[in-house]
PDB file of C-alpha atoms in Angstrom:
ATOM      1  CA  MET A 145      -2.445 -16.522  -5.324  1.00  0.00           C
ATOM      2  CA  ILE A 146       1.210 -17.462  -5.651  1.00  0.00           C
ATOM      3  CA  GLY A 147       3.878 -17.173  -2.941  1.00  0.00           C
ATOM      4  CA  ARG A 148       7.262 -15.866  -4.028  1.00  0.00           C
ATOM      5  CA  ASP A 149      10.449 -15.932  -1.938  1.00  0.00           C
ATOM      6  CA  VAL A 150      11.969 -12.526  -1.322  1.00  0.00           C
ATOM      7  CA  PRO A 151      15.570 -12.193  -0.242  1.00  0.00           C
ATOM      8  CA  GLY A 152      15.826 -10.935   3.347  1.00  0.00           C
ATOM      9  CA  ARG A 153      12.211 -11.824   4.199  1.00  0.00           C
ATOM     10  CA  PRO A 154      11.264 -14.767   6.341  1.00  0.00           C
ATOM     11  CA  GLU A 155       7.863 -15.243   4.634  1.00  0.00           C
ATOM     12  CA  PRO A 156       7.026 -15.478   0.919  1.00  0.00           C
ATOM     13  CA  ALA A 157       5.418 -12.412  -0.661  1.00  0.00           C
ATOM     14  CA  ALA A 158       1.874 -12.942  -2.052  1.00  0.00           C
ATOM     15  CA  MET A 159       1.441 -12.364  -5.785  1.00  0.00           C
ATOM     16  CA  THR A 160      -1.837 -12.684  -7.659  1.00  0.00           C
ATOM     17  CA  MET A 161      -2.217 -13.624 -11.319  1.00  0.00           C
ATOM     18  CA  GLU A 162      -5.252 -12.679 -13.446  1.00  0.00           C
ATOM     19  CA  LEU A 163      -5.972 -14.150 -16.883  1.00  0.00           C
ATOM     20  CA  HIS A 164      -8.066 -11.928 -19.139  1.00  0.00           C
ATOM     21  CA  PRO A 165      -9.458 -13.465 -22.340  1.00  0.00           C
ATOM     22  CA  GLU A 166      -8.754 -11.415 -25.462  1.00  0.00           C
ATOM     23  CA  ASP A 167      -9.899 -11.831 -29.036  1.00  0.00           C
ATOM     24  CA  GLY A 168      -9.590 -15.377 -30.506  1.00  0.00           C
ATOM     25  CA  ASP A 169      -7.139 -17.627 -28.759  1.00  0.00           C
ATOM     26  CA  ARG A 170      -5.340 -14.807 -26.970  1.00  0.00           C
ATOM     27  CA  ALA A 171      -5.212 -13.985 -23.291  1.00  0.00           C
ATOM     28  CA  ARG A 172      -3.562 -11.236 -21.235  1.00  0.00           C
ATOM     29  CA  ILE A 173      -1.788 -12.167 -18.017  1.00  0.00           C
ATOM     30  CA  VAL A 174      -1.642  -9.566 -15.205  1.00  0.00           C
ATOM     31  CA  LEU A 175       0.513 -10.041 -12.145  1.00  0.00           C
ATOM     32  CA  HIS A 176       0.019  -7.997  -8.966  1.00  0.00           C
ATOM     33  CA  ARG A 177       2.340  -7.760  -5.958  1.00  0.00           C
ATOM     34  CA  ALA A 178       2.783  -5.122  -3.229  1.00  0.00           C
ATOM     35  CA  CYS A 179       6.455  -4.135  -2.707  1.00  0.00           C
ATOM     36  CA  ASP A 180       7.982  -2.254   0.200  1.00  0.00           C
ATOM     37  CA  THR A 181      10.722  -0.518  -1.789  1.00  0.00           C
ATOM     38  CA  ALA A 182      11.552   0.574  -5.347  1.00  0.00           C
ATOM     39  CA  GLU A 183      14.409  -1.977  -5.321  1.00  0.00           C
ATOM     40  CA  GLU A 184      12.038  -4.786  -4.395  1.00  0.00           C
ATOM     41  CA  ARG A 185       9.594  -3.601  -7.094  1.00  0.00           C
ATOM     42  CA  ASP A 186      12.352  -3.680  -9.720  1.00  0.00           C
ATOM     43  CA  MET A 187      13.436  -7.203  -8.671  1.00  0.00           C
ATOM     44  CA  ALA A 188       9.769  -8.318  -8.769  1.00  0.00           C
ATOM     45  CA  GLU A 189       9.348  -6.920 -12.269  1.00  0.00           C
ATOM     46  CA  GLU A 190      12.491  -8.718 -13.452  1.00  0.00           C
ATOM     47  CA  GLY A 191      11.451 -12.004 -11.794  1.00  0.00           C
ATOM     48  CA  SER A 192       7.922 -11.760 -13.220  1.00  0.00           C
ATOM     49  CA  ALA A 193       9.274 -11.256 -16.736  1.00  0.00           C
ATOM     50  CA  MET A 194      11.399 -14.372 -16.322  1.00  0.00           C
ATOM     51  CA  LEU A 195       8.367 -16.311 -15.085  1.00  0.00           C
ATOM     52  CA  LEU A 196       6.437 -15.362 -18.237  1.00  0.00           C
ATOM     53  CA  ASP A 197       9.298 -16.034 -20.683  1.00  0.00           C
ATOM     54  CA  GLY A 198       8.794 -19.794 -20.536  1.00  0.00           C
ATOM     55  CA  PRO A 199       5.072 -19.874 -21.311  1.00  0.00           C
ATOM     56  CA  THR A 200       5.497 -17.158 -23.914  1.00  0.00           C
ATOM     57  CA  ALA A 201       8.130 -19.165 -25.808  1.00  0.00           C
ATOM     58  CA  PHE A 202       6.008 -22.312 -25.556  1.00  0.00           C
ATOM     59  CA  VAL A 203       2.865 -20.589 -26.994  1.00  0.00           C
ATOM     60  CA  ALA A 204       4.889 -18.867 -29.730  1.00  0.00           C
ATOM     61  CA  ARG A 205       5.819 -22.255 -31.274  1.00  0.00           C
TER      62      ARG A 205
END
């Protein structure tokens, strides 16, 4: 479980990450987080994509 800061909230929001092995050396990463509003969901999706950009670029080398 990972804690993520959310603007306007005093406590971090909990987010879980699952790693699912795929064929060969591949894996699928699934992130889950409950959001109170559509705006919070959209911001979480954007932030999660940014979190995954770094490892994706590293593995792609």
